[in-house]
Short mmCIF file of C-alpha atoms and ligand atoms in Angstrom, two decimals:
data_model
loop_
_atom_site.label_atom_id
_atom_site.label_comp_id
_atom_site.label_asym_id
_atom_site.label_seq_id
_atom_site.Cartn_x
_atom_site.Cartn_y
_atom_site.Cartn_z
CA MET A 1 3.40 -35.61 35.67
CA THR A 2 4.51 -33.64 32.60
CA THR A 3 1.87 -31.60 30.83
CA ILE A 4 2.15 -31.82 27.05
CA PRO A 5 0.87 -28.66 25.38
CA THR A 6 -1.89 -29.50 22.88
CA SER A 7 -0.84 -26.83 20.39
CA ALA A 8 2.86 -26.14 20.70
CA PRO A 9 3.79 -22.80 19.10
CA SER A 10 5.39 -23.28 15.71
CA ALA A 11 8.10 -21.11 14.17
CA THR A 12 6.87 -17.88 12.59
CA LYS A 13 8.77 -16.71 9.51
CA THR A 14 9.50 -12.98 9.39
CA LEU A 15 8.42 -11.71 5.96
CA GLY A 16 10.65 -8.66 5.66
CA GLY A 17 10.37 -6.09 2.88
CA THR A 18 13.70 -4.29 2.95
CA GLN A 19 15.58 -6.64 0.58
CA LEU A 20 12.69 -6.67 -1.88
CA ALA A 21 12.49 -2.86 -1.72
CA ARG A 22 16.25 -2.65 -2.38
CA ASP A 23 15.92 -4.93 -5.42
CA ILE A 24 13.02 -2.91 -6.86
CA ARG A 25 14.89 0.33 -6.31
CA ALA A 26 18.01 -1.00 -7.99
CA GLY A 27 15.89 -1.70 -11.10
CA VAL A 28 14.33 1.77 -10.83
CA THR A 29 17.75 3.43 -10.60
CA SER A 30 19.12 1.79 -13.72
CA ALA A 31 15.90 2.41 -15.70
CA ALA A 32 15.86 6.06 -14.57
CA ALA A 33 19.46 6.50 -15.76
CA GLU A 34 18.60 5.00 -19.17
CA LEU A 35 15.51 7.19 -19.59
CA THR A 36 17.47 10.28 -18.58
CA LEU A 37 20.12 9.46 -21.19
CA LEU A 38 17.34 9.24 -23.76
CA GLY A 39 16.28 12.78 -22.81
CA LEU A 40 13.25 11.62 -20.85
CA PRO A 41 14.07 12.22 -17.17
CA PRO A 42 11.35 10.46 -15.13
CA ARG A 43 9.39 12.98 -13.09
CA LEU A 44 7.02 12.52 -10.15
CA ALA A 45 4.83 15.27 -8.68
CA VAL A 46 3.41 15.12 -5.16
CA VAL A 47 0.55 17.52 -4.50
CA ALA A 48 0.05 18.35 -0.81
CA ALA A 49 -2.44 20.68 0.87
CA THR A 50 -1.88 20.15 4.56
CA ASP A 51 0.32 21.20 7.48
CA ASP A 52 0.11 17.73 9.01
CA GLU A 53 3.57 16.75 10.29
CA SER A 54 3.45 13.04 9.54
CA SER A 55 2.29 13.83 6.02
CA ALA A 56 5.23 16.21 5.58
CA TRP A 57 7.56 13.46 6.80
CA TYR A 58 6.07 10.96 4.34
CA VAL A 59 6.32 13.40 1.41
CA SER A 60 9.93 14.19 2.18
CA SER A 61 10.76 10.47 2.42
CA ILE A 62 9.25 9.91 -1.05
CA ALA A 63 11.16 12.91 -2.44
CA LYS A 64 14.44 11.62 -0.96
CA ALA A 65 13.88 8.09 -2.26
CA ALA A 66 13.04 9.45 -5.72
CA ALA A 67 16.13 11.67 -5.82
CA LYS A 68 18.32 8.74 -4.74
CA SER A 69 16.99 6.68 -7.66
CA GLY A 70 17.39 9.44 -10.24
CA ILE A 71 13.72 10.42 -10.44
CA VAL A 72 12.96 14.14 -10.35
CA CYS A 73 10.36 14.76 -7.63
CA ASP A 74 8.43 18.03 -7.46
CA VAL A 75 6.58 18.64 -4.20
CA VAL A 76 3.72 21.02 -4.95
CA ASP A 77 2.73 22.39 -1.55
CA LEU A 78 -0.56 24.24 -1.89
CA GLY A 79 -0.86 24.84 1.86
CA ALA A 80 -3.60 23.84 4.30
CA GLY A 81 -5.79 26.69 3.08
CA ALA A 82 -6.03 25.34 -0.49
CA THR A 83 -9.51 25.06 -2.01
CA PRO A 84 -10.84 22.00 -3.86
CA GLN A 85 -10.88 24.13 -7.03
CA GLY A 86 -7.21 25.06 -6.55
CA ILE A 87 -6.21 21.44 -5.95
CA ARG A 88 -8.18 20.25 -8.99
CA ALA A 89 -6.61 22.93 -11.19
CA GLU A 90 -3.12 21.83 -10.10
CA LEU A 91 -3.90 18.14 -10.78
CA GLU A 92 -5.27 19.03 -14.23
CA LYS A 93 -2.19 21.13 -15.02
CA LEU A 94 0.18 18.31 -14.03
CA SER A 95 -1.93 15.74 -15.91
CA ALA A 96 -1.53 17.81 -19.09
CA ASP A 97 2.22 18.38 -18.64
CA PRO A 98 4.15 15.90 -20.84
CA ALA A 99 7.26 16.24 -18.63
CA VAL A 100 5.38 14.77 -15.62
CA HIS A 101 4.98 10.98 -15.47
CA GLY A 102 3.56 10.32 -12.03
CA ILE A 103 1.16 12.27 -9.81
CA ILE A 104 0.38 11.62 -6.15
CA LEU A 105 -2.31 13.45 -4.19
CA GLN A 106 -1.25 13.46 -0.56
CA THR A 107 -3.69 13.14 2.37
CA PRO A 108 -5.07 14.59 4.57
CA LEU A 109 -6.86 17.20 2.48
CA PRO A 110 -8.43 20.44 3.76
CA ALA A 111 -11.99 20.22 5.12
CA GLY A 112 -14.50 20.17 2.28
CA ALA A 113 -12.11 18.52 -0.19
CA ASN A 114 -13.04 14.95 -1.14
CA PHE A 115 -10.09 12.71 -2.00
CA GLU A 116 -11.76 10.44 -4.59
CA ASP A 117 -13.52 13.37 -6.22
CA LEU A 118 -10.25 15.29 -6.66
CA ALA A 119 -8.19 12.22 -7.58
CA ALA A 120 -10.54 11.78 -10.54
CA SER A 121 -8.59 14.72 -12.06
CA ILE A 122 -5.34 12.71 -12.14
CA ALA A 123 -4.77 11.33 -15.65
CA PRO A 124 -5.11 7.51 -15.27
CA ASP A 125 -1.83 6.93 -17.15
CA LYS A 126 -0.02 9.06 -14.51
CA ASP A 127 -1.99 7.74 -11.55
CA VAL A 128 0.98 5.90 -10.04
CA ASP A 129 -0.72 5.47 -6.65
CA GLY A 130 -4.01 4.22 -8.09
CA ALA A 131 -6.03 7.05 -6.53
CA ASN A 132 -8.34 7.88 -9.44
CA PRO A 133 -11.58 5.89 -9.02
CA VAL A 134 -11.14 4.90 -12.69
CA SER A 135 -7.98 2.99 -11.67
CA LEU A 136 -9.85 1.07 -8.95
CA GLY A 137 -12.66 0.34 -11.42
CA ARG A 138 -10.22 -0.92 -14.06
CA LEU A 139 -8.52 -3.07 -11.41
CA ALA A 140 -11.90 -4.56 -10.47
CA ALA A 141 -12.66 -5.20 -14.15
CA GLY A 142 -9.32 -6.94 -14.67
CA LEU A 143 -8.04 -4.19 -17.01
CA PRO A 144 -4.51 -2.77 -16.88
CA ALA A 145 -4.25 -0.04 -14.21
CA TYR A 146 -1.87 1.14 -11.52
CA ALA A 147 -2.92 -0.42 -8.23
CA PRO A 148 -2.39 1.74 -5.15
CA ALA A 149 1.25 1.18 -4.24
CA THR A 150 0.44 -0.21 -0.76
CA ALA A 151 -1.94 -2.83 -2.16
CA ALA A 152 0.61 -3.71 -4.84
CA ALA A 153 3.24 -4.01 -2.07
CA VAL A 154 1.11 -6.59 -0.24
CA LEU A 155 1.09 -8.79 -3.35
CA ALA A 156 4.77 -8.16 -4.10
CA LEU A 157 5.68 -9.29 -0.56
CA LEU A 158 3.55 -12.43 -0.84
CA ASP A 159 5.23 -13.28 -4.17
CA HIS A 160 8.70 -12.47 -2.88
CA HIS A 161 8.20 -14.89 0.02
CA GLU A 162 6.61 -17.46 -2.32
CA VAL A 163 3.26 -17.61 -0.57
CA PRO A 164 0.80 -19.53 -2.78
CA LEU A 165 -2.49 -17.74 -3.50
CA ALA A 166 -4.52 -19.70 -6.08
CA GLY A 167 -7.35 -21.53 -4.35
CA ARG A 168 -6.27 -20.22 -0.93
CA THR A 169 -8.38 -18.23 1.48
CA GLY A 170 -7.57 -14.51 1.69
CA VAL A 171 -9.10 -12.34 4.39
CA VAL A 172 -8.63 -8.57 4.22
CA VAL A 173 -9.45 -6.48 7.29
CA GLY A 174 -10.16 -2.89 6.20
CA ARG A 175 -12.06 -1.69 3.14
CA SER A 176 -10.49 1.65 2.22
CA ASN A 177 -10.09 2.55 -1.43
CA VAL A 178 -6.33 2.89 -1.01
CA VAL A 179 -5.55 -0.41 0.72
CA GLY A 180 -8.32 -2.84 1.68
CA LYS A 181 -10.43 -2.89 -1.49
CA PRO A 182 -7.56 -2.94 -4.02
CA ALA A 183 -5.66 -5.57 -1.96
CA ALA A 184 -8.79 -7.74 -2.07
CA GLN A 185 -9.07 -7.21 -5.85
CA LEU A 186 -5.44 -8.18 -6.37
CA LEU A 187 -5.87 -11.36 -4.29
CA LEU A 188 -9.00 -12.17 -6.29
CA GLN A 189 -7.08 -11.68 -9.55
CA ARG A 190 -4.66 -14.29 -8.27
CA ASP A 191 -7.47 -16.79 -7.73
CA ALA A 192 -7.69 -16.55 -3.95
CA THR A 193 -11.12 -16.83 -2.31
CA VAL A 194 -11.51 -13.46 -0.65
CA THR A 195 -13.45 -12.10 2.32
CA ILE A 196 -13.39 -8.40 3.26
CA CYS A 197 -13.97 -7.44 6.91
CA HIS A 198 -14.49 -3.93 8.27
CA ARG A 199 -15.57 -1.96 11.32
CA HIS A 200 -19.10 -3.42 11.24
CA THR A 201 -18.00 -7.04 10.91
CA ARG A 202 -19.28 -9.11 13.80
CA ASN A 203 -17.08 -11.86 15.23
CA LEU A 204 -13.99 -10.73 13.34
CA ASP A 205 -12.02 -13.73 14.62
CA HIS A 206 -14.53 -16.12 13.02
CA TYR A 207 -13.39 -14.85 9.59
CA THR A 208 -9.73 -14.15 10.25
CA ARG A 209 -9.13 -17.66 11.61
CA THR A 210 -10.11 -19.08 8.20
CA ALA A 211 -7.35 -17.12 6.43
CA ASP A 212 -4.41 -18.69 4.66
CA VAL A 213 -3.41 -15.07 3.97
CA LEU A 214 -4.57 -12.35 6.35
CA VAL A 215 -4.08 -8.73 5.27
CA VAL A 216 -4.70 -6.22 8.04
CA ALA A 217 -5.12 -2.54 7.09
CA VAL A 218 -7.04 -0.78 9.83
CA GLY A 219 -4.87 1.60 11.87
CA ARG A 220 -5.57 0.09 15.31
CA PRO A 221 -2.60 -1.26 17.22
CA GLY A 222 -3.18 -4.65 18.83
CA LEU A 223 -6.37 -5.39 16.84
CA ILE A 224 -5.17 -8.83 15.77
CA THR A 225 -4.12 -11.24 18.52
CA ALA A 226 -3.63 -15.01 18.88
CA GLN A 227 -7.40 -15.55 18.96
CA HIS A 228 -7.68 -14.20 15.38
CA VAL A 229 -5.17 -16.50 13.71
CA ALA A 230 -4.44 -20.10 12.81
CA GLU A 231 -1.06 -21.82 12.52
CA HIS A 232 -1.20 -21.90 8.72
CA THR A 233 -1.96 -18.16 8.44
CA VAL A 234 0.47 -15.77 6.75
CA VAL A 235 -0.18 -12.26 8.11
CA ILE A 236 0.56 -9.07 6.19
CA ASP A 237 0.40 -6.17 8.64
CA VAL A 238 -0.22 -2.95 6.70
CA GLY A 239 -1.04 -0.84 9.76
CA THR A 240 1.33 1.95 10.71
CA ASN A 241 0.60 3.45 14.10
CA PRO A 242 3.00 5.93 15.73
CA THR A 243 3.99 5.14 19.31
CA ASP A 244 4.62 7.64 22.13
CA ASP A 245 8.37 7.01 21.94
CA GLY A 246 8.55 7.98 18.25
CA GLY A 247 8.42 4.41 16.94
CA LEU A 248 5.93 2.63 14.74
CA VAL A 249 3.73 -0.44 15.34
CA GLY A 250 1.31 -2.31 13.11
CA ASP A 251 -2.22 -3.53 13.75
CA VAL A 252 -1.05 -6.99 14.78
CA ASP A 253 0.04 -7.78 18.34
CA GLU A 254 3.34 -9.34 17.39
CA THR A 255 4.01 -10.85 20.81
CA SER A 256 0.60 -12.49 20.91
CA VAL A 257 0.70 -14.06 17.43
CA SER A 258 4.40 -14.90 17.33
CA GLY A 259 4.82 -18.68 17.13
CA ARG A 260 1.14 -19.05 16.31
CA VAL A 261 1.20 -18.10 12.61
CA ALA A 262 3.23 -19.31 9.63
CA GLY A 263 4.53 -15.85 8.70
CA LEU A 264 4.29 -12.21 9.69
CA THR A 265 5.54 -8.97 8.14
CA PRO A 266 7.47 -6.70 10.54
CA VAL A 267 6.47 -3.07 11.21
CA PRO A 268 8.56 -1.15 10.34
CA GLY A 269 10.46 -2.97 7.58
CA GLY A 270 7.60 -4.86 5.93
CA VAL A 271 5.01 -3.27 3.65
CA GLY A 272 6.28 0.31 4.06
CA PRO A 273 9.60 0.20 2.16
CA VAL A 274 8.06 -1.89 -0.65
CA THR A 275 5.27 0.67 -1.04
CA THR A 276 7.74 3.52 -1.64
CA ALA A 277 9.80 1.40 -4.03
CA LEU A 278 6.68 0.51 -6.04
CA LEU A 279 5.60 4.16 -6.31
CA LEU A 280 8.93 4.83 -7.99
CA HIS A 281 8.63 1.69 -10.11
CA HIS A 282 5.19 2.80 -11.34
CA THR A 283 6.65 6.21 -12.23
CA ILE A 284 9.32 4.49 -14.33
CA GLN A 285 6.65 2.39 -16.05
CA SER A 286 4.69 5.54 -16.85
CA ALA A 287 7.78 7.36 -18.18
CA SER A 288 8.72 4.36 -20.35
CA ARG A 289 5.20 4.15 -21.78
CA SER A 290 5.18 7.88 -22.56
CA GLN A 291 8.09 7.23 -24.95
CA HIS A 292 5.81 5.22 -27.20
CA SER A 293 2.70 7.37 -27.00
P1 NAD B 1 -8.82 3.95 6.72
O1 NAD B 1 -9.03 4.63 8.02
O2 NAD B 1 -9.20 4.61 5.45
O3 NAD B 1 -9.58 2.54 6.75
C1 NAD B 1 -9.56 1.74 7.89
C2 NAD B 1 -10.46 0.54 7.67
O4 NAD B 1 -10.45 -0.25 8.85
C3 NAD B 1 -11.92 0.91 7.39
O5 NAD B 1 -12.32 0.23 6.21
C4 NAD B 1 -12.68 0.39 8.61
O6 NAD B 1 -13.97 -0.14 8.28
C5 NAD B 1 -11.77 -0.69 9.13
N1 NAD B 1 -11.89 -0.85 10.60
C6 NAD B 1 -11.86 0.11 11.56
N2 NAD B 1 -11.98 -0.45 12.78
C7 NAD B 1 -12.10 -1.78 12.59
C8 NAD B 1 -12.28 -2.87 13.46
N3 NAD B 1 -12.35 -2.71 14.77
N4 NAD B 1 -12.35 -4.11 12.92
C9 NAD B 1 -12.29 -4.30 11.59
N5 NAD B 1 -12.11 -3.28 10.71
C10 NAD B 1 -12.04 -2.04 11.21
O7 NAD B 1 -7.28 3.53 6.72
P2 NAD B 1 -6.29 3.14 5.49
O8 NAD B 1 -5.90 4.37 4.77
O9 NAD B 1 -6.82 1.99 4.74
O10 NAD B 1 -5.01 2.67 6.32
C11 NAD B 1 -5.07 1.55 7.19
C12 NAD B 1 -3.75 1.42 7.92
O11 NAD B 1 -2.73 1.18 6.96
C13 NAD B 1 -3.33 2.68 8.69
O12 NAD B 1 -2.63 2.29 9.85
C14 NAD B 1 -2.38 3.36 7.73
O13 NAD B 1 -1.43 4.18 8.40
C15 NAD B 1 -1.71 2.16 7.11
N6 NAD B 1 -1.12 2.42 5.80
C16 NAD B 1 0.15 1.98 5.60
C17 NAD B 1 0.77 2.18 4.38
C18 NAD B 1 2.14 1.64 4.16
O14 NAD B 1 2.76 1.93 3.16
N7 NAD B 1 2.67 0.81 5.04
C19 NAD B 1 0.10 2.88 3.37
C20 NAD B 1 -1.21 3.28 3.56
C21 NAD B 1 -1.83 3.04 4.80
#
């Protein structure tokens, strides 16, 4: 007798981000060239106060991407011994400098320094990674603001792959100010019905299985498995977790959910490259706006 599986795995579409990132960066490169010709070279400043290796790697990858696109990138390394007062003074100086169009405050920060508190010193019109609590508040109020680049990348990927949002169910796992909360706000702005889950959520799978769009931003490899998903779910895996062999995995167990969801972003090659491209895109937007102010 032949056993017929009751729920045969369906095909899962890979929702890659590298082509989208390339397209965004091509636009950034031509806009940067135009602005430079006009005597307004777009400039991004990254303020770091850490000796964390993965942070140094991330900062250098932003600086390289910026340089490749014709954006001047100043890395202001204050060292792991920097004080909150020193970091704030630097952010205020850069905010007041008309030659600087984008400011990023890199994490981790030294003990005793609070990210949101310090990011409040980044001028909102230069807050290209949406770190100032004012930016998150404006986003929640539906006012123009830079969304954190990662949250913006989630939406850009969904649009690029033509995933409908209005009236759909969005579930976001993770409630950080840099990813979970702004991603939920952006989904809400697009008329999705949104649930936010976090470390205290009981029966996570009960919520995640209802998702048409599931955004996972936790930092725990293998958190999401087949039991958390439905066949119609599109999964955006924001997690980036280093592996022992120098690689990177997301929060979603790809082997487990493969064939059991409608779409899944790869890690690496999904949200990550789009995030960097959007940071640069926001810097261009800020430089262009400064022309008219
Ligand atoms: P975070 O540590 O600030 O927040 C993690 C969130 O996960 C918290 O809200 C917490 O409540 C929730 N959480 C923890 N355990 C949970 C559990 N068992 N079930 C449900 N929720 C749980 O992290 P973050 O800064 O938001 O980053 C999240 C992940 O996204 C990390 O892996 C980070 O490296 C990655 N990230 C990627 C990019 C990118 O560009 N691809 C950018 C930023 C962050």
